[in-house]
mmCIF file of C-alpha atoms in Angstrom:
data_model
loop_
_atom_site.group_PDB
_atom_site.id
_atom_site.type_symbol
_atom_site.label_atom_id
_atom_site.label_comp_id
_atom_site.label_asym_id
_atom_site.label_seq_id
_atom_site.Cartn_x
_atom_site.Cartn_y
_atom_site.Cartn_z
ATOM 1 C CA MET A 270 0.067 -0.034 0.005
ATOM 2 C CA LYS A 271 2.892 2.518 0.865
ATOM 3 C CA THR A 272 4.522 2.125 -2.705
ATOM 4 C CA VAL A 273 0.925 2.464 -4.184
ATOM 5 C CA LEU A 274 0.503 5.750 -2.490
ATOM 6 C CA LEU A 275 3.971 6.902 -3.020
ATOM 7 C CA THR A 276 3.521 6.026 -6.885
ATOM 8 C CA ALA A 277 0.224 8.000 -6.971
ATOM 9 C CA PHE A 278 1.596 10.863 -5.261
ATOM 10 C CA PHE A 279 4.607 11.412 -7.593
ATOM 11 C CA SER A 280 2.485 10.826 -10.666
ATOM 12 C CA ILE A 281 0.573 13.696 -9.473
ATOM 13 C CA ALA A 282 3.298 15.718 -9.094
ATOM 14 C CA ALA A 283 5.051 14.662 -12.270
ATOM 15 C CA THR A 284 1.950 15.923 -14.067
ATOM 16 C CA THR A 285 1.689 19.378 -12.370
ATOM 17 C CA PHE A 286 2.248 22.621 -13.851
ATOM 18 C CA ALA A 287 5.842 24.134 -13.464
ATOM 19 C CA GLN A 288 6.115 28.137 -13.525
ATOM 20 C CA THR A 289 7.824 29.521 -15.997
ATOM 21 C CA GLY A 290 7.806 33.294 -15.984
ATOM 22 C CA LYS A 291 4.287 34.168 -16.571
ATOM 23 C CA LYS A 292 3.460 30.926 -18.442
ATOM 24 C CA LYS A 293 2.810 27.620 -17.027
ATOM 25 C CA VAL A 294 4.152 24.318 -18.761
ATOM 26 C CA GLY A 295 2.437 21.243 -18.221
ATOM 27 C CA TYR A 296 4.244 17.817 -18.123
ATOM 28 C CA SER A 297 2.439 14.811 -19.322
ATOM 29 C CA THR A 298 3.455 11.276 -18.381
ATOM 30 C CA LEU A 299 4.871 9.499 -21.477
ATOM 31 C CA LYS A 300 6.271 6.071 -19.364
ATOM 32 C CA THR A 301 6.751 5.031 -16.003
ATOM 33 C CA PHE A 302 8.925 2.384 -14.577
ATOM 34 C CA TYR A 303 9.272 0.378 -11.384
ATOM 35 C CA ILE A 304 12.449 -1.243 -10.378
ATOM 36 C CA ASP A 305 14.791 -1.553 -7.516
ATOM 37 C CA ILE A 306 17.360 1.080 -8.071
ATOM 38 C CA ASN A 307 19.603 1.064 -5.309
ATOM 39 C CA ASN A 308 19.591 -2.869 -4.153
ATOM 40 C CA ASP A 309 17.796 -2.129 -0.904
ATOM 41 C CA SER A 310 15.047 -4.594 -2.098
ATOM 42 C CA LYS A 311 12.267 -1.834 -2.273
ATOM 43 C CA THR A 312 10.501 -0.785 -5.397
ATOM 44 C CA ASP A 313 11.661 2.708 -6.815
ATOM 45 C CA THR A 314 10.045 4.726 -9.508
ATOM 46 C CA ILE A 315 10.987 6.227 -12.560
ATOM 47 C CA ILE A 316 8.847 8.775 -14.661
ATOM 48 C CA LEU A 317 9.760 10.204 -18.156
ATOM 49 C CA SER A 318 7.116 13.035 -18.857
ATOM 50 C CA SER A 319 7.041 15.639 -21.396
ATOM 51 C CA SER A 320 5.778 19.581 -22.154
ATOM 52 C CA ILE A 321 6.275 19.148 -26.056
ATOM 53 C CA PRO A 322 3.285 18.815 -27.579
ATOM 54 C CA GLY A 323 2.414 16.176 -30.120
ATOM 55 C CA LYS A 324 5.778 14.271 -29.915
ATOM 56 C CA THR A 325 6.887 11.156 -28.596
ATOM 57 C CA ALA A 326 9.791 12.756 -27.670
ATOM 58 C CA PHE A 327 10.287 13.723 -23.613
ATOM 59 C CA ASN A 328 12.156 16.535 -21.498
ATOM 60 C CA GLN A 329 11.909 15.399 -18.049
ATOM 61 C CA ILE A 330 12.699 12.515 -15.938
ATOM 62 C CA ALA A 331 11.653 12.077 -12.313
ATOM 63 C CA ILE A 332 12.989 9.527 -9.740
ATOM 64 C CA LEU A 333 11.403 8.389 -6.640
ATOM 65 C CA MET A 334 14.034 6.321 -4.558
ATOM 66 C CA SER A 335 13.857 5.126 -1.132
ATOM 67 C CA GLY A 336 16.724 6.681 0.835
ATOM 68 C CA ALA A 337 16.953 10.059 -1.490
ATOM 69 C CA LYS A 338 14.927 13.081 -2.281
ATOM 70 C CA ARG A 339 12.569 13.093 -5.337
ATOM 71 C CA THR A 340 14.790 14.105 -8.032
ATOM 72 C CA PHE A 341 13.785 15.835 -11.372
ATOM 73 C CA PHE A 342 15.970 16.543 -14.451
ATOM 74 C CA LYS A 343 15.223 18.596 -17.105
ATOM 75 C CA ALA A 344 16.668 18.106 -20.873
ATOM 76 C CA LYS A 345 18.464 21.110 -22.118
ATOM 77 C CA ASP A 346 16.630 20.278 -25.714
ATOM 78 C CA GLN A 347 14.794 16.679 -25.598
ATOM 79 C CA TRP A 348 15.311 13.155 -25.233
ATOM 80 C CA ALA A 349 13.907 10.301 -27.352
ATOM 81 C CA GLU A 350 14.841 6.883 -28.459
ATOM 82 C CA ILE A 351 18.111 5.723 -27.538
ATOM 83 C CA GLN A 352 20.270 4.427 -30.658
ATOM 84 C CA PRO A 353 18.974 0.936 -31.707
ATOM 85 C CA GLU A 354 22.534 -0.563 -32.019
ATOM 86 C CA PHE A 355 23.449 0.434 -28.412
ATOM 87 C CA LEU A 356 20.363 -1.369 -26.841
ATOM 88 C CA THR A 357 21.089 -4.516 -29.048
ATOM 89 C CA ALA A 358 24.602 -4.682 -27.608
ATOM 90 C CA ASN A 359 23.923 -3.836 -24.161
ATOM 91 C CA LYS A 360 21.552 -5.302 -21.643
ATOM 92 C CA SER A 361 18.980 -2.889 -20.040
ATOM 93 C CA LEU A 362 17.086 -3.924 -16.689
ATOM 94 C CA VAL A 363 13.957 -2.439 -18.518
ATOM 95 C CA ALA A 364 12.540 -2.871 -21.498
ATOM 96 C CA SER A 365 12.635 0.319 -23.495
ATOM 97 C CA LYS A 366 13.913 2.443 -26.180
ATOM 98 C CA ASN A 367 13.616 5.636 -24.332
ATOM 99 C CA ILE A 368 15.864 4.743 -21.071
ATOM 100 C CA PHE A 369 18.488 2.208 -20.361
ATOM 101 C CA ILE A 370 19.327 1.213 -16.818
ATOM 102 C CA LYS A 371 22.554 -0.666 -15.740
ATOM 103 C CA LYS A 372 23.442 -1.280 -12.061
ATOM 104 C CA THR A 373 26.300 -3.258 -10.251
ATOM 105 C CA LYS A 374 27.050 -3.799 -6.361
ATOM 106 C CA LEU A 375 28.702 -0.108 -6.422
ATOM 107 C CA HIS A 376 26.175 1.936 -8.334
ATOM 108 C CA SER A 377 23.274 2.131 -10.782
ATOM 109 C CA VAL A 378 23.501 4.157 -14.328
ATOM 110 C CA ILE A 379 20.463 5.673 -16.175
ATOM 111 C CA ILE A 380 21.268 6.772 -19.684
ATOM 112 C CA LEU A 381 18.845 9.281 -21.892
ATOM 113 C CA SER A 382 19.640 10.139 -25.441
ATOM 114 C CA GLY A 383 18.140 12.563 -28.072
ATOM 115 C CA GLY A 384 19.223 10.386 -30.849
ATOM 116 C CA THR A 385 21.044 10.877 -33.949
ATOM 117 C CA ASP A 386 19.841 13.477 -36.598
ATOM 118 C CA GLY A 387 19.858 12.947 -40.589
ATOM 119 C CA ALA A 388 23.224 14.347 -40.756
ATOM 120 C CA GLY A 389 24.645 12.015 -38.171
ATOM 121 C CA TYR A 390 25.285 14.616 -35.537
ATOM 122 C CA GLY A 391 24.362 13.201 -32.044
ATOM 123 C CA GLY A 392 21.456 14.834 -29.938
ATOM 124 C CA GLU A 393 21.736 15.707 -26.063
ATOM 125 C CA PHE A 394 23.054 12.500 -24.335
ATOM 126 C CA SER A 395 22.594 12.158 -20.544
ATOM 127 C CA ILE A 396 23.916 10.028 -18.016
ATOM 128 C CA ILE A 397 22.506 9.906 -14.273
ATOM 129 C CA ASN A 398 24.799 8.143 -11.654
ATOM 130 C CA ILE A 399 23.177 6.731 -8.620
ATOM 131 C CA GLU A 400 25.568 5.908 -5.756
ATOM 132 C CA ASN A 401 25.318 5.806 -2.130
ATOM 133 C CA ASN A 402 21.487 7.248 -2.289
ATOM 134 C CA ASN A 403 22.944 10.422 -4.212
ATOM 135 C CA ILE A 404 21.186 10.914 -7.479
ATOM 136 C CA LYS A 405 23.323 13.057 -10.010
ATOM 137 C CA MET A 406 23.512 14.202 -13.766
ATOM 138 C CA VAL A 407 26.973 13.372 -14.234
ATOM 139 C CA PHE A 408 27.031 13.649 -18.442
ATOM 140 C CA ASP A 409 24.853 15.851 -20.354
ATOM 141 C CA TYR A 410 26.350 16.981 -23.548
ATOM 142 C CA SER A 411 24.825 17.894 -27.074
ATOM 143 C CA SER A 412 27.029 17.818 -30.160
ATOM 144 C CA GLY A 413 30.366 20.089 -30.105
ATOM 145 C CA GLU A 414 30.095 20.646 -26.467
ATOM 146 C CA SER A 415 33.597 20.574 -24.399
ATOM 147 C CA ALA A 416 34.297 18.014 -21.864
ATOM 148 C CA GLY A 417 37.973 18.996 -20.642
ATOM 149 C CA SER A 418 40.498 18.543 -23.479
ATOM 150 C CA ILE A 419 37.697 17.077 -25.935
ATOM 151 C CA SER A 420 34.974 18.161 -27.928
ATOM 152 C CA VAL A 421 31.910 15.593 -26.979
ATOM 153 C CA ASP A 422 29.787 14.325 -29.837
ATOM 154 C CA VAL A 423 27.897 10.849 -29.108
ATOM 155 C CA GLU A 424 27.021 9.871 -32.320
ATOM 156 C CA ILE A 425 27.617 6.205 -31.953
ATOM 157 C CA PRO A 426 27.039 4.787 -28.125
ATOM 158 C CA ILE A 427 29.243 1.598 -27.807
ATOM 159 C CA LYS A 428 28.983 0.212 -24.377
ATOM 160 C CA LEU A 429 28.343 0.567 -20.945
ATOM 161 C CA ILE A 430 30.773 -1.887 -19.101
ATOM 162 C CA ASP A 431 32.849 -2.661 -16.268
ATOM 163 C CA LEU A 432 36.302 -2.277 -18.010
ATOM 164 C CA GLU A 433 38.411 -2.478 -14.795
ATOM 165 C CA LYS A 434 36.343 -5.233 -13.275
ATOM 166 C CA ASN A 435 35.780 -3.226 -10.118
ATOM 167 C CA ASP A 436 31.918 -2.675 -10.318
ATOM 168 C CA ARG A 437 32.501 0.801 -11.918
ATOM 169 C CA LEU A 438 30.928 1.441 -15.053
ATOM 170 C CA CYS A 439 32.481 2.940 -17.994
ATOM 171 C CA PHE A 440 30.798 4.603 -20.902
ATOM 172 C CA VAL A 441 32.420 4.211 -24.373
ATOM 173 C CA TYR A 442 31.120 6.057 -27.568
ATOM 174 C CA SER A 443 32.551 6.807 -30.886
ATOM 175 C CA GLU A 444 31.780 9.173 -33.946
ATOM 176 C CA TYR A 445 31.215 8.781 -37.437
ATOM 177 C CA GLY A 446 34.162 8.729 -39.664
ATOM 178 C CA GLU A 447 34.379 8.706 -43.654
ATOM 179 C CA PHE A 448 36.224 6.848 -46.340
ATOM 180 C CA TYR A 449 37.697 9.025 -49.060
ATOM 181 C CA LYS A 450 40.154 6.780 -50.891
ATOM 182 C CA SER A 451 39.773 2.871 -52.283
ATOM 183 C CA VAL A 452 43.036 0.855 -52.414
ATOM 184 C CA ASN A 453 43.719 -2.895 -52.643
ATOM 185 C CA GLY A 454 41.903 -4.883 -49.930
ATOM 186 C CA GLY A 455 40.185 -2.222 -48.385
ATOM 187 C CA GLN A 456 39.242 1.670 -47.674
ATOM 188 C CA ILE A 457 41.337 4.473 -46.390
ATOM 189 C CA GLY A 458 39.591 6.799 -44.094
ATOM 190 C CA THR A 459 39.678 9.461 -41.035
ATOM 191 C CA TYR A 460 40.628 8.336 -37.449
ATOM 192 C CA HIS A 461 37.520 8.418 -35.294
ATOM 193 C CA PRO A 462 38.748 6.717 -32.089
ATOM 194 C CA PHE A 463 36.595 5.367 -29.111
ATOM 195 C CA PHE A 464 36.386 7.624 -25.980
ATOM 196 C CA VAL A 465 36.079 6.215 -22.475
ATOM 197 C CA PHE A 466 34.488 8.041 -19.563
ATOM 198 C CA THR A 467 34.346 6.785 -16.212
ATOM 199 C CA VAL A 468 30.934 7.124 -14.992
ATOM 200 C CA ASP A 469 31.087 8.331 -11.185
ATOM 201 C CA ASP A 470 30.370 11.913 -9.710
ATOM 202 C CA ASP A 471 32.704 13.660 -11.886
ATOM 203 C CA CYS A 472 32.389 11.180 -14.997
ATOM 204 C CA ARG A 473 35.458 12.546 -16.745
ATOM 205 C CA TYR A 474 37.165 11.471 -19.909
ATOM 206 C CA SER A 475 40.000 8.752 -19.242
ATOM 207 C CA GLU A 476 42.896 9.132 -21.585
ATOM 208 C CA ALA A 477 44.249 5.737 -20.032
ATOM 209 C CA LEU A 478 41.218 3.777 -20.386
ATOM 210 C CA SER A 479 40.492 5.060 -24.086
ATOM 211 C CA LYS A 480 44.185 4.347 -24.879
ATOM 212 C CA THR A 481 43.943 0.822 -23.811
ATOM 213 C CA TYR A 482 40.265 0.452 -25.367
ATOM 214 C CA ASN A 483 41.534 1.636 -28.683
ATOM 215 C CA GLU A 484 44.643 -0.817 -28.616
ATOM 216 C CA LYS A 485 42.457 -3.695 -27.882
ATOM 217 C CA HIS A 486 39.659 -2.930 -30.325
ATOM 218 C CA TYR A 487 40.873 -0.460 -32.760
ATOM 219 C CA VAL A 488 43.969 1.871 -33.333
ATOM 220 C CA TYR A 489 45.319 3.972 -30.780
ATOM 221 C CA VAL A 490 46.775 7.248 -31.926
ATOM 222 C CA ASP A 491 48.224 10.104 -29.424
ATOM 223 C CA PRO A 492 45.566 12.985 -29.914
ATOM 224 C CA LYS A 493 48.101 15.412 -30.611
ATOM 225 C CA HIS A 494 48.554 13.541 -34.011
ATOM 226 C CA MET A 495 44.757 12.668 -34.472
ATOM 227 C CA GLY A 496 44.767 15.064 -37.473
ATOM 228 C CA LYS A 497 47.539 13.998 -39.074
ATOM 229 C CA ILE A 498 47.053 10.067 -39.815
ATOM 230 C CA GLU A 499 44.958 7.977 -42.161
ATOM 231 C CA ILE A 500 43.761 4.635 -41.293
ATOM 232 C CA PHE A 501 43.456 1.382 -43.334
ATOM 233 C CA TYR A 502 40.066 -0.318 -43.077
ATOM 234 C CA PRO A 503 39.993 -3.723 -44.299
ATOM 235 C CA ASP A 504 37.303 -5.223 -46.627
ATOM 236 C CA ASP A 505 37.464 -8.374 -44.304
ATOM 237 C CA LYS A 506 35.626 -7.283 -41.188
ATOM 238 C CA LYS A 507 37.267 -10.038 -39.445
ATOM 239 C CA LEU A 508 40.952 -7.668 -39.663
ATOM 240 C CA ARG A 509 41.321 -4.678 -37.601
ATOM 241 C CA PRO A 510 41.997 -1.332 -38.998
ATOM 242 C CA ARG A 511 45.548 -0.153 -38.951
ATOM 243 C CA LEU A 512 47.506 3.050 -39.651
ATOM 244 C CA TRP A 513 48.250 3.524 -43.289
ATOM 245 C CA LYS A 514 51.580 3.215 -44.678
ATOM 246 C CA GLY A 515 51.044 4.120 -48.349
ATOM 247 C CA LYS A 516 52.763 6.606 -50.670
ATOM 248 C CA GLY A 517 53.263 9.938 -48.853
ATOM 249 C CA LYS A 518 53.838 8.180 -45.455
#
C-alpha cells in the first residue's frame, strides 16, 4: 500500500504545472518504470514526462527512490529513443527504447539520448549516476560541447561496461568517420577513436582507459596527431583497422 500511495503522489507531482515566468508548462507522463534502483529490495519509481506537444520525445525525468529526495532532471533540448545498436549490444534492466538502466553492486546508471539526426550528429546525451543514495546528472552533452580537452559528440554509443572489473561502469562511444580513397583490400579513411568516460560523480574522460580500449579494439593514436594520420580499413571485417603506410607516409 505504501508503494502504491507513493507512486500515486509522485505521478500527480510529475504532471502538475511548472511556473516559467508568466507561463505555465504542463508535463504529461509518457512512461513509468518500477525497479529497485539502489539494491535495497524496495521498489523505486522512474517517470518520463514531456511538455512537448504532439511528440513522442520527452524532456523531464523524475526519480522517486527510497533513501533519497525526490529528484527531477530536465533536458536542455529533448530526449527520444536511444540508438538501437546500443540497445542491442547492451542489456538493460527495463524493456524500453527511451531509457537504459544498468547497475552493479557499487552504483546504478541511467542513460537518456536525443538520438542522432539525419546528418549523423548526436543529440543531447545524458548519464545519471546513482551511488550511495545520491542521484546526480554527471554527463549531459549535445553535439560539439567540450568536456575538458575533448569535444563531445555521442554519435555512436558503444558500451556501458565494467572495464576494470571493479563494479565501476564506464561509458564508451565513438563518432562517424568517412572513407575517401579505395586501395587494394580496403578503404582509406579518417581516424575516429573510441572515447571512454568513467561513470562516477565526476564522469571524466579517461585517456588511459581510452588508450587501452583503442589498442584492443581499434587503433590508438596520440591525440596530438589525430588529424595527421590516415587509417586503413580492410574489406575483410575480421581484420582490424591499422595505420596506413602508403605513399607520402
